PDB file of C-alpha atoms in Angstrom:
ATOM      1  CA  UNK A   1     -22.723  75.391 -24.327  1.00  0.00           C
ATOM      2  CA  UNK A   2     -24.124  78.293 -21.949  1.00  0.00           C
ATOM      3  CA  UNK A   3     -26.092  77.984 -18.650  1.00  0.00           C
ATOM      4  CA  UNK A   4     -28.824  79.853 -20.480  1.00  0.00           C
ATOM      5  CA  UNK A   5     -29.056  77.522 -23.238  1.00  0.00           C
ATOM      6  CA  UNK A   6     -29.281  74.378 -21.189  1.00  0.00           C
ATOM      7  CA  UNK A   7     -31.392  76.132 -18.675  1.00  0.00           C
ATOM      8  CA  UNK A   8     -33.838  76.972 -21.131  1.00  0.00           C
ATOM      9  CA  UNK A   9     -33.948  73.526 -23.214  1.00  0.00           C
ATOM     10  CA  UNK A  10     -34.477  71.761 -19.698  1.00  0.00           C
ATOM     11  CA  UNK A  11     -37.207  74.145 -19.040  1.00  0.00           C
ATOM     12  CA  UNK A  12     -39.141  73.696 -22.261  1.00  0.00           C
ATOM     13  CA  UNK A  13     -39.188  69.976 -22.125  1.00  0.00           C
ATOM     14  CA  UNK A  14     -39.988  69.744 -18.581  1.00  0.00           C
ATOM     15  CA  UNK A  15     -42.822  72.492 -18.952  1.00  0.00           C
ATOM     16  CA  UNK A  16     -44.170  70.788 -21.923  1.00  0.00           C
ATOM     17  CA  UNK A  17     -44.754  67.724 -21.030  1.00  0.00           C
ATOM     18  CA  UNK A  18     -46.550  66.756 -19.553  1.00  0.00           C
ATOM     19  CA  UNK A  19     -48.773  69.411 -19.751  1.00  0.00           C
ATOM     20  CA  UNK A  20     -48.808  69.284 -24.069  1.00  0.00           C
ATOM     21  CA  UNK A  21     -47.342  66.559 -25.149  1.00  0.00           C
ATOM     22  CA  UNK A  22     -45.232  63.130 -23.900  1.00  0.00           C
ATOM     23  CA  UNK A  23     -42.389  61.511 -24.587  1.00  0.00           C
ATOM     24  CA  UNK A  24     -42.457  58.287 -26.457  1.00  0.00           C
ATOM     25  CA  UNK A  25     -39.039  55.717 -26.447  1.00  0.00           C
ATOM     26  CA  UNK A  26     -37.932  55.022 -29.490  1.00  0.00           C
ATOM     27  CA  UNK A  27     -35.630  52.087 -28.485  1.00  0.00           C
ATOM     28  CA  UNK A  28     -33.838  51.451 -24.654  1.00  0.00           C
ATOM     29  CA  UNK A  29     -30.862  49.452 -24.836  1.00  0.00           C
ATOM     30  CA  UNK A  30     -28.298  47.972 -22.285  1.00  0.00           C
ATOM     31  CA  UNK A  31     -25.285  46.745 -23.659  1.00  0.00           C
ATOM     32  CA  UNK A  32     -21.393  46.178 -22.942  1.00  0.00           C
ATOM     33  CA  UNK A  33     -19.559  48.354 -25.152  1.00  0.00           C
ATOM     34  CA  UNK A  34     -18.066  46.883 -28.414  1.00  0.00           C
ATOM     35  CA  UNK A  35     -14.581  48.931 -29.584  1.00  0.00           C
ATOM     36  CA  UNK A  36     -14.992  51.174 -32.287  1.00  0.00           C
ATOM     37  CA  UNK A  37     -18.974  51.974 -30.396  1.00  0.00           C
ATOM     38  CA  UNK A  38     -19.752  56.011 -31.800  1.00  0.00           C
ATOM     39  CA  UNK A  39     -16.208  56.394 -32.489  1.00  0.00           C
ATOM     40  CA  UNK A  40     -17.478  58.439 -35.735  1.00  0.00           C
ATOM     41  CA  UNK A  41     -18.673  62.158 -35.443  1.00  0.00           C
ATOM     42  CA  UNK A  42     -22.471  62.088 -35.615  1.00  0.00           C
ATOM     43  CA  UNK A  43     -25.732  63.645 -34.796  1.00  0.00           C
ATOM     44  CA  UNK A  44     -28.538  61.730 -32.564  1.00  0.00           C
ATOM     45  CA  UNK A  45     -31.842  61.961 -35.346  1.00  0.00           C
ATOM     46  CA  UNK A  46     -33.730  62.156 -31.804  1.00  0.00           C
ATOM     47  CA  UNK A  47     -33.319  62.544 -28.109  1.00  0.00           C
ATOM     48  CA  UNK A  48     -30.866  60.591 -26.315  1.00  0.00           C
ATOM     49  CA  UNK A  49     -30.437  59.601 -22.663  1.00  0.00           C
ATOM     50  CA  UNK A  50     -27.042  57.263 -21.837  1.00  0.00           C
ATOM     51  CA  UNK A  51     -26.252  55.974 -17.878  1.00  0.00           C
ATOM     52  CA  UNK A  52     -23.209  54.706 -17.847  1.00  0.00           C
ATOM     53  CA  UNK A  53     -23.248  51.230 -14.927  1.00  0.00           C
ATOM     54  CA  UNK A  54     -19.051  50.794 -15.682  1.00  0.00           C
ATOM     55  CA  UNK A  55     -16.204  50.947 -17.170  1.00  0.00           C
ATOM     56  CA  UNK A  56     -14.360  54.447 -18.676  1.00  0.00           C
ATOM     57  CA  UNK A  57     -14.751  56.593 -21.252  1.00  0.00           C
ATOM     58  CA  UNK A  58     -15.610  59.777 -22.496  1.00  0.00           C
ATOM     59  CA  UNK A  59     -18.089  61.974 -25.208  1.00  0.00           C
ATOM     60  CA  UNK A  60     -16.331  64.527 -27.362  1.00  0.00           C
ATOM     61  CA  UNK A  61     -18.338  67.398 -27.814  1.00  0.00           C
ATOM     62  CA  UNK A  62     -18.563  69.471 -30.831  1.00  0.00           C
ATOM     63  CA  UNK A  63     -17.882  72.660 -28.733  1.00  0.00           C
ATOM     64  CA  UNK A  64     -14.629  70.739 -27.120  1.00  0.00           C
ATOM     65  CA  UNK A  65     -15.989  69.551 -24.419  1.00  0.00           C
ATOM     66  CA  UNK A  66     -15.701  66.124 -22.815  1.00  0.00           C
ATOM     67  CA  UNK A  67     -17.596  64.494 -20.580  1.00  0.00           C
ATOM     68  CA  UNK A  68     -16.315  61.580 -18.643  1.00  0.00           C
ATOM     69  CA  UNK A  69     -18.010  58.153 -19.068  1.00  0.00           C
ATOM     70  CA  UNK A  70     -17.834  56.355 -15.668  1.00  0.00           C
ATOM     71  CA  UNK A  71     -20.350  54.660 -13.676  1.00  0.00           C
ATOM     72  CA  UNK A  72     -22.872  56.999 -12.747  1.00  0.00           C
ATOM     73  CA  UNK A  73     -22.345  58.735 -15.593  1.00  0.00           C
ATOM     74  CA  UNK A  74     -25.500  60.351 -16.957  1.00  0.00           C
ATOM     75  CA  UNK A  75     -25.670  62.220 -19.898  1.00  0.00           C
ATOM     76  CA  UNK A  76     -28.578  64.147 -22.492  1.00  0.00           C
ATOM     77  CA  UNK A  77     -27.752  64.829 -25.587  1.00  0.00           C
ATOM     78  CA  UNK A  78     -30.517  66.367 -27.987  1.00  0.00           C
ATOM     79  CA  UNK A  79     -31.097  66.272 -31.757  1.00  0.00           C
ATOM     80  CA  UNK A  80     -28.681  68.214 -33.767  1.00  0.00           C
ATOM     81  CA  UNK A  81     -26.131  67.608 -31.427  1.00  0.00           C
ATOM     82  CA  UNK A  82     -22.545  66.510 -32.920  1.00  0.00           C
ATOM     83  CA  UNK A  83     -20.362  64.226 -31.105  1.00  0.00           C
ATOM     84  CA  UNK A  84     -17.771  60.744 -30.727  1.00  0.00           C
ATOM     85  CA  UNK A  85     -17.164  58.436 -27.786  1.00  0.00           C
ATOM     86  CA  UNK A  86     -14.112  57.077 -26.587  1.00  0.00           C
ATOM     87  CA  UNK A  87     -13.579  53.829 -24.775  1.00  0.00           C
ATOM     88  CA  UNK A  88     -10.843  52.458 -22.747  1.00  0.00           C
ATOM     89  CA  UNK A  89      -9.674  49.239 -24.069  1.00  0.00           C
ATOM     90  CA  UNK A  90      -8.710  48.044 -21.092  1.00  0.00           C
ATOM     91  CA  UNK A  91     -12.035  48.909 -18.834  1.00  0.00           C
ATOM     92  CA  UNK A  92     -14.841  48.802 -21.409  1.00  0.00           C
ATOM     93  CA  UNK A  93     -18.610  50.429 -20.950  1.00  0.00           C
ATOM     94  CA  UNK A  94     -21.439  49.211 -19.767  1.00  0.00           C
ATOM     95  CA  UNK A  95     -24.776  51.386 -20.922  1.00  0.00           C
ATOM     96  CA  UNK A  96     -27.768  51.562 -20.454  1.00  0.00           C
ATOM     97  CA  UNK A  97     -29.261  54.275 -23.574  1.00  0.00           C
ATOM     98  CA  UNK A  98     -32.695  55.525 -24.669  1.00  0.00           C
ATOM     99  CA  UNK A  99     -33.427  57.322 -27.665  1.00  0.00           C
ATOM    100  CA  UNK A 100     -36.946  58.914 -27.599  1.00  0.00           C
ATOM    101  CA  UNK A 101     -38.818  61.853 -28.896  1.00  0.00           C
ATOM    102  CA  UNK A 102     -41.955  64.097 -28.342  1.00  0.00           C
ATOM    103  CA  UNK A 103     -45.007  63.179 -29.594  1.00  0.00           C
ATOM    104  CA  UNK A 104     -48.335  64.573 -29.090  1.00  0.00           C
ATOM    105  CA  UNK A 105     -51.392  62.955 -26.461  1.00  0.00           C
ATOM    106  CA  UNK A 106     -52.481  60.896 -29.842  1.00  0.00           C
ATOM    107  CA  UNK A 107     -49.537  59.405 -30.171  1.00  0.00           C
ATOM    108  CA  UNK A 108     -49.362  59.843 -33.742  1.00  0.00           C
ATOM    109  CA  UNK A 109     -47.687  63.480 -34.489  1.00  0.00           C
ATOM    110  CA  UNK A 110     -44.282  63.607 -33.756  1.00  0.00           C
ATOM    111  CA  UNK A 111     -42.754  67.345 -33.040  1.00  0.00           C
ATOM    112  CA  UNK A 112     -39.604  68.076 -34.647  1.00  0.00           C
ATOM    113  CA  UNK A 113     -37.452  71.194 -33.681  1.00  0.00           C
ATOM    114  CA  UNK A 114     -38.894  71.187 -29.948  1.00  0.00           C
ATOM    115  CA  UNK A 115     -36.146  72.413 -28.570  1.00  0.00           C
ATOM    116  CA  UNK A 116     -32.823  73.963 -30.321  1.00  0.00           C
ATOM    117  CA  UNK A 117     -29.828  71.603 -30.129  1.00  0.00           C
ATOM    118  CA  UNK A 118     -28.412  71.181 -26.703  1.00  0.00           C
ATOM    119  CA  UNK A 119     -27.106  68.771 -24.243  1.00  0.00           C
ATOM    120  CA  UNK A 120     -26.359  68.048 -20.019  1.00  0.00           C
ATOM    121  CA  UNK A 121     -24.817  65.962 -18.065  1.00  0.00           C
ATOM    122  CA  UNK A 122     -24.174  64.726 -14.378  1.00  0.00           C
ATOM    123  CA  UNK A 123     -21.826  62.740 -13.533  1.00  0.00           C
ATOM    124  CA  UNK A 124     -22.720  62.325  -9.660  1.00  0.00           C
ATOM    125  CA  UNK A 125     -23.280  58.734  -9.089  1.00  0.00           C
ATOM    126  CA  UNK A 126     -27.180  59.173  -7.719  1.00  0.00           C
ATOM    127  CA  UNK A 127     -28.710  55.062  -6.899  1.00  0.00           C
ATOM    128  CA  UNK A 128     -31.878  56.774  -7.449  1.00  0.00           C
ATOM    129  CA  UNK A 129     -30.953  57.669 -11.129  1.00  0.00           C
ATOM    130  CA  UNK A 130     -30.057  53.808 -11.365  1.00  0.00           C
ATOM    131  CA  UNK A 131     -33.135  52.649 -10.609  1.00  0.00           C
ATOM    132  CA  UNK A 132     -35.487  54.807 -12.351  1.00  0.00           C
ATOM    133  CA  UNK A 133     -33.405  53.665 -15.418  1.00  0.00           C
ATOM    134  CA  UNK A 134     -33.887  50.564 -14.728  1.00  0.00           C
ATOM    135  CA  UNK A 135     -37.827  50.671 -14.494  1.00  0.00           C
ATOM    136  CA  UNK A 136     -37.930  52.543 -17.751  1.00  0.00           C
ATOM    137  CA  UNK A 137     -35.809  49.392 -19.423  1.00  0.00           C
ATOM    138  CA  UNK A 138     -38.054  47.136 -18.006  1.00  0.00           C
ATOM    139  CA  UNK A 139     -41.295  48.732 -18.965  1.00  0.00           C
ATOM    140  CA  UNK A 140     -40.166  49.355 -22.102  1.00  0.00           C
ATOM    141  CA  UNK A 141     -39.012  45.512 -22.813  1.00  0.00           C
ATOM    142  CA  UNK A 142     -41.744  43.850 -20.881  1.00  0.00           C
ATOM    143  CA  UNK A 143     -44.856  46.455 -21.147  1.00  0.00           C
ATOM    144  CA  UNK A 144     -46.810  47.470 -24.294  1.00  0.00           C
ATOM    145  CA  UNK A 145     -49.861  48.917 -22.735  1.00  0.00           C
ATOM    146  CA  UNK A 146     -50.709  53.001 -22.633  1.00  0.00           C
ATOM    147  CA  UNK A 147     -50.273  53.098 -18.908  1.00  0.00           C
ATOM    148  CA  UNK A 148     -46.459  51.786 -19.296  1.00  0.00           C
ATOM    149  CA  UNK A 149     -45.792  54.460 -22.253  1.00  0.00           C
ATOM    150  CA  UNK A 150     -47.315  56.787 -19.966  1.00  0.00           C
ATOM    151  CA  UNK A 151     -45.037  55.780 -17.010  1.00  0.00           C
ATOM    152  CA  UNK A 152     -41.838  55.932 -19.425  1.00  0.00           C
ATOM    153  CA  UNK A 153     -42.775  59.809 -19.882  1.00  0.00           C
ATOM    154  CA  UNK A 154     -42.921  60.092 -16.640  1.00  0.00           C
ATOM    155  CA  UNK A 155     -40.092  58.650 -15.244  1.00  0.00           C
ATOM    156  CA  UNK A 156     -37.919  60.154 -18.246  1.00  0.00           C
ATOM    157  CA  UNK A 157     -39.457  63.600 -17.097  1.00  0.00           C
ATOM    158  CA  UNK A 158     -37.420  62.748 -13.672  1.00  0.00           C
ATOM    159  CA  UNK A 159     -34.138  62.149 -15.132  1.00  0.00           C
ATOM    160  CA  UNK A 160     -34.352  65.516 -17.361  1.00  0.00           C
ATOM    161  CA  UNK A 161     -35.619  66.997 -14.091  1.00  0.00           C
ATOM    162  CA  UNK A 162     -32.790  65.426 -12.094  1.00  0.00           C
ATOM    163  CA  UNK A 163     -30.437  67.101 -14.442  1.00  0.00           C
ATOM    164  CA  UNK A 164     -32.535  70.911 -14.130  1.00  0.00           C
ATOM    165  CA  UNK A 165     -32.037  70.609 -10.404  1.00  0.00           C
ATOM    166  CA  UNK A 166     -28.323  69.436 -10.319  1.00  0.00           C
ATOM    167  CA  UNK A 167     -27.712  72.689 -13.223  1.00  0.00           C
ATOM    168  CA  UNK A 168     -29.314  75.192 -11.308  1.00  0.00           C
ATOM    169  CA  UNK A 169     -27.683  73.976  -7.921  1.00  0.00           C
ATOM    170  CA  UNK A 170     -24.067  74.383  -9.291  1.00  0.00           C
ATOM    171  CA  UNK A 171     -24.965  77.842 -11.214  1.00  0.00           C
ATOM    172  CA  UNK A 172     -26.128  78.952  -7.665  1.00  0.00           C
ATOM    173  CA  UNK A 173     -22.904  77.333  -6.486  1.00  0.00           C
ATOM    174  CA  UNK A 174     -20.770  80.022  -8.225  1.00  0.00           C
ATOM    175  CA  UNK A 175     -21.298  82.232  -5.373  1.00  0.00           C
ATOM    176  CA  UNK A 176     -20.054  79.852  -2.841  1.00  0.00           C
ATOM    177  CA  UNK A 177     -16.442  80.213  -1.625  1.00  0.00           C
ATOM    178  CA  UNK A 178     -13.891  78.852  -3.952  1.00  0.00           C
ATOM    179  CA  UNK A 179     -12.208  76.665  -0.774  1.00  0.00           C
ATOM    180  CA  UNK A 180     -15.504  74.727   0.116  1.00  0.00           C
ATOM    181  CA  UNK A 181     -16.062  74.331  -3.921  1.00  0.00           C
ATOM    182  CA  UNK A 182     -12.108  72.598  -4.075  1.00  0.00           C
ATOM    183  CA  UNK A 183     -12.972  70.717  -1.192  1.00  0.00           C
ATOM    184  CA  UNK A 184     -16.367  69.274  -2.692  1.00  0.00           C
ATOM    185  CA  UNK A 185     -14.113  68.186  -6.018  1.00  0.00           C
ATOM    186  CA  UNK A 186     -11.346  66.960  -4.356  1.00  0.00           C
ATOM    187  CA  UNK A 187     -13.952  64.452  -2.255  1.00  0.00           C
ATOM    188  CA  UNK A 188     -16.065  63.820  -5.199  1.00  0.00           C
ATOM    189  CA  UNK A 189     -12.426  62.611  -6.925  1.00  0.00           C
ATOM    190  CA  UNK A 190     -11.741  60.112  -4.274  1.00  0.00           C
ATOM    191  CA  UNK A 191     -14.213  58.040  -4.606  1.00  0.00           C
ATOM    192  CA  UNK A 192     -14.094  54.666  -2.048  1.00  0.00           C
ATOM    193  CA  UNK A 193     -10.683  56.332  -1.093  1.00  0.00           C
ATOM    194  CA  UNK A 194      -9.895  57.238   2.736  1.00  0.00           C
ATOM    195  CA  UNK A 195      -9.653  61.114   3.077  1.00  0.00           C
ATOM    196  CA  UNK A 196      -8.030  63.172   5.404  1.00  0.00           C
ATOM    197  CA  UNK A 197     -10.329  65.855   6.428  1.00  0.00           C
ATOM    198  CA  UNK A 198      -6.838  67.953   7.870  1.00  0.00           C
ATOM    199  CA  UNK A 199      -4.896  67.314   3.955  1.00  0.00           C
ATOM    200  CA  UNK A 200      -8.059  68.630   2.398  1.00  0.00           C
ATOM    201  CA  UNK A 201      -7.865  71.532   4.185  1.00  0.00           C
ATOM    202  CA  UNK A 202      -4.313  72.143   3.200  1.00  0.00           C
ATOM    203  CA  UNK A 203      -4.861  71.573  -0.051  1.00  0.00           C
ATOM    204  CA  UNK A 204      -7.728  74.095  -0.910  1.00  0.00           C
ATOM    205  CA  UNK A 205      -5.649  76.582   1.660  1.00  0.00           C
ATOM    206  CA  UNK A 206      -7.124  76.665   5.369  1.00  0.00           C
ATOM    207  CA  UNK A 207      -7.341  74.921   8.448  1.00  0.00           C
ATOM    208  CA  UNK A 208      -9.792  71.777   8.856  1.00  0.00           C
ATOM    209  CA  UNK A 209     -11.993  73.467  11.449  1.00  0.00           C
ATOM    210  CA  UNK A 210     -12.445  76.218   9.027  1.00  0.00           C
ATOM    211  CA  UNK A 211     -13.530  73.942   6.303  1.00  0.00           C
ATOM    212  CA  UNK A 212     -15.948  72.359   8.094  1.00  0.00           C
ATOM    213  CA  UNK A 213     -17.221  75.786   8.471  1.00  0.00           C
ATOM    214  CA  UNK A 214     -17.449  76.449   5.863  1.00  0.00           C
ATOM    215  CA  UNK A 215     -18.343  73.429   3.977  1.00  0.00           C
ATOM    216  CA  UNK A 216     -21.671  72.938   5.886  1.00  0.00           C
ATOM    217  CA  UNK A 217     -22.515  76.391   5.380  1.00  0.00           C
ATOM    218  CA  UNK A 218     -22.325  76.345   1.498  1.00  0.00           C
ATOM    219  CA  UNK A 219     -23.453  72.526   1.640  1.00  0.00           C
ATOM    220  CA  UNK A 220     -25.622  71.761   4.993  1.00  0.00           C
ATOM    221  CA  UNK A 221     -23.345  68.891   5.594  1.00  0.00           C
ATOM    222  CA  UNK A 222     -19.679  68.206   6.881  1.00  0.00           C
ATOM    223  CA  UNK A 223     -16.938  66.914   4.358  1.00  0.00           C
ATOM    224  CA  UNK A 224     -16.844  63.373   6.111  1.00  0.00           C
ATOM    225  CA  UNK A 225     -21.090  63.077   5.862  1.00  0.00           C
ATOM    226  CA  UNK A 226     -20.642  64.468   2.056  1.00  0.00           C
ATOM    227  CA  UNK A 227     -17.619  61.739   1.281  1.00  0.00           C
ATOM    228  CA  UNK A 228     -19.970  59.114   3.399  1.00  0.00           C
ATOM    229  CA  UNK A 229     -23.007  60.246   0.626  1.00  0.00           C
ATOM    230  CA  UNK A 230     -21.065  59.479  -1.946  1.00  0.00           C
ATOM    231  CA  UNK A 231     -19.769  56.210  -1.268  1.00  0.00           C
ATOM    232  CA  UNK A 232     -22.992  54.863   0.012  1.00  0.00           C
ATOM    233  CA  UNK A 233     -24.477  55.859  -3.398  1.00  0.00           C
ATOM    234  CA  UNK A 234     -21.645  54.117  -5.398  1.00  0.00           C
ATOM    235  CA  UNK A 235     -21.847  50.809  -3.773  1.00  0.00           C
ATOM    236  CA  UNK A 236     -25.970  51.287  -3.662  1.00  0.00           C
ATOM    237  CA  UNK A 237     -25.129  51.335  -7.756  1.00  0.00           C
ATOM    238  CA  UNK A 238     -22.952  48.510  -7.555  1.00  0.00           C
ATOM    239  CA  UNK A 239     -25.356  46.317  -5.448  1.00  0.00           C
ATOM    240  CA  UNK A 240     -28.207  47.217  -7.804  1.00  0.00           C
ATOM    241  CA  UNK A 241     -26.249  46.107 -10.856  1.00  0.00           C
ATOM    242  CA  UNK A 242     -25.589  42.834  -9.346  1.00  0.00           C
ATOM    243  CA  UNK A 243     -21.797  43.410  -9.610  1.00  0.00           C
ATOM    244  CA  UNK A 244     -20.470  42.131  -6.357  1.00  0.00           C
ATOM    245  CA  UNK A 245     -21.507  40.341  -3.377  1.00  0.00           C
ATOM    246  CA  UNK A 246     -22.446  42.355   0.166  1.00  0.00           C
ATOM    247  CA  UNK A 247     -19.425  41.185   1.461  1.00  0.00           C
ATOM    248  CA  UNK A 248     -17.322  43.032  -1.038  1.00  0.00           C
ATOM    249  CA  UNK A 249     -19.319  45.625  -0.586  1.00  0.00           C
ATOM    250  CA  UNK A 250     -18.418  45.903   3.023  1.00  0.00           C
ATOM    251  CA  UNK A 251     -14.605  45.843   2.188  1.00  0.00           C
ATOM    252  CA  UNK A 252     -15.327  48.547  -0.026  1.00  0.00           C
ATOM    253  CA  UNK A 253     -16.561  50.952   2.426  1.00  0.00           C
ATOM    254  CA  UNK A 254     -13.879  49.755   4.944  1.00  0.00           C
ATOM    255  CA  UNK A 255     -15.907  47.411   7.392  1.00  0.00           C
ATOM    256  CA  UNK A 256     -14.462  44.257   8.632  1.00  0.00           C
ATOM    257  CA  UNK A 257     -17.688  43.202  10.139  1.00  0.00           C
ATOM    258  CA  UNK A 258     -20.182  42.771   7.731  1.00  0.00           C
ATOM    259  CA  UNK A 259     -23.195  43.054   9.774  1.00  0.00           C
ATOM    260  CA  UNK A 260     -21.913  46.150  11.160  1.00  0.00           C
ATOM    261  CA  UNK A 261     -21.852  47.162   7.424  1.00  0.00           C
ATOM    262  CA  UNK A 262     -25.644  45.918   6.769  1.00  0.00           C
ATOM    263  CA  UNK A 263     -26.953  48.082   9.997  1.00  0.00           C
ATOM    264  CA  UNK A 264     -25.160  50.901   8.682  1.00  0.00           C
ATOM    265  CA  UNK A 265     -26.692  50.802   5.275  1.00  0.00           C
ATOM    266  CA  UNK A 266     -29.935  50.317   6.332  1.00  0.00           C
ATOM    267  CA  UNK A 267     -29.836  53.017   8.551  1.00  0.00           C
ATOM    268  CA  UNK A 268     -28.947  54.952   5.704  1.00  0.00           C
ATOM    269  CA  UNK A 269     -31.419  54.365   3.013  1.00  0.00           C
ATOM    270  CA  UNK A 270     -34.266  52.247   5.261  1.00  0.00           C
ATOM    271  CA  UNK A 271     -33.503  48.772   3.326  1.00  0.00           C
ATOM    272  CA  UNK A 272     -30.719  45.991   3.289  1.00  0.00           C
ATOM    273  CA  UNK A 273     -28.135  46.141   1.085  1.00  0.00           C
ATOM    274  CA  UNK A 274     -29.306  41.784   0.923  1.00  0.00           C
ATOM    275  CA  UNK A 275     -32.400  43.656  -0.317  1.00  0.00           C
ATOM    276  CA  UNK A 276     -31.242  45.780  -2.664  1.00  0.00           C
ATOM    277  CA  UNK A 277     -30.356  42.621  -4.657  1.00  0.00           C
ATOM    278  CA  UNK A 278     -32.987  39.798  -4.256  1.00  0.00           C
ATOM    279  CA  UNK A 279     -36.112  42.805  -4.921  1.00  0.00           C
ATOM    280  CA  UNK A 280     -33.328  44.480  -7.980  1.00  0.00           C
ATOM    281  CA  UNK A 281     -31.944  41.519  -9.854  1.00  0.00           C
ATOM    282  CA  UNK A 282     -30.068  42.695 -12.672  1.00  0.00           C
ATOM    283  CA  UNK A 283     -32.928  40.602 -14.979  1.00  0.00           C
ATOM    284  CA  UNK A 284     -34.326  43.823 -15.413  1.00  0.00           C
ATOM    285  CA  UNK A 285     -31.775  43.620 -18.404  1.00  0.00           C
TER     286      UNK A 285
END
């Protein structure tokens, strides 16, 4: 599947609506993964929006490519689009999907053929994707009214915008140097894993004070504050989902003190990670 192609299915649907027409959810689900789940070759009959909150996995594209299911994992797939998912036995999914379509301002007219078959990903693990598909879950299980339908479109307009800005950002990325680019993968690989700024280096072929030339000027951040970025998000994720206590969560980013942990993460994203999971209780589901 091209840049162009993506690029300009994005740019319909974001152009579109909600200036024309909205979007209108079909069904939002959140389940654990049962073996055997899309293990068939098929086509979505509508638009399709899956966040993956855990386990592994993977789509198989009809093009050949696949896209890893992992937590974070967030993935469009449009109409017309043929593909199979594969689970790992041993660490099974966790989803959260939405199927919806576009529909006129009446409600009533659905529009097939909007855009020609295409579909995205991103598999950066962003908290703020997390929560937004939460809210839509929640509005769509709890709230009936216009104003709720309305703020489904809305938020779904987000996610598909979410995945325009993270497309265009890495096509623009091509022109960055290919050492700052390894360096960006290698980090994003690692996850909660301790890196060594100086093996990084060596690996994508320079010195450490070059890369962190380098990297902040293709990036506007060092490797460490990048690596830091990414863990934060991941246990923001983790938090938000309920799925361990925030004194795990401090071992996971390597604090002993877990207070020292708590400042940190406040300082970070302006709330406590105790917060994050008495005002986000995973009830949403």
């Amino acid at each position: 599947m091209s840049f162009c192609e993506i690029e300009s299915g994005l740019r319909r649907l974001l152009e579109e609506v909600p200036r024309n027409y909205i979007f209108r959810l079909n069904n939002c689900f959140h389940i654990p993964v049962y073996s055997g789940w899309k293990a068939q070759q098929h086509e979505n009959p509508n638009l399709h929006i899956l966040y993956v909150w855990s386990g592994e996995g993977q789509y198989r594209m009809e093009d050949g490519v696949t896209i890893p299911l992992r937590q974070g994992s967030l993935v469009f797939v449009s109409n017309g689009v043929k593909h199979y998912a594969e689970v790992s036995p041993d660490n099974p999914l966790t989803v959260t999907g939405m199927r919806f379509w576009v529909y006129d301002y009446n409600n009533v007219n659905r529009t097939n053929h909007f855009v020609k078959p295409f579909y995205t990903y991103n598999l950066y693990n962003d908290h703020f994707n997390s929560e937004v598909i939460s809210r839509i879950h929640y509005l769509f299980h709890n709230k009936k009214d216009n104003i709720s339908q309305s703020m489904c479109s809305t938020y779904i307009s987000y996610i598909l915008f979410s995945l325009y800005q993270k497309l265009t950002d890495k096509n623009a990325e091509k022109d960055l140097d290919k050492r700052a680019k390894e360096a960006r993968r290698i980090i994003e690989n690692n996850g909660f894993k301790k890196i060594d700024i100086s093996q990084v280096a060596n690996q994508v072929g320079t010195s450490q004070r070059n890369l962190q030339k380098l990297f902040k000027t293709a990036y506007g951040f060092t490797p460490n504050e990048y690596h830091m970025s990414i863990k934060m998000n991941m246990i923001y994720s983790m938090l938000n989902s309920d799925k361990i206590p925030v004194s795990e969560a401090a071992e996971y980013m390597g604090y002993s003190d877990q207070f020292a942990f708590s400042k940190q993460f406040k300082k970070y994203f302006g709330i406590s990670p105790a917060k994050v999971k008495s005002e986000h209780p995973p009830v949403w589901f």
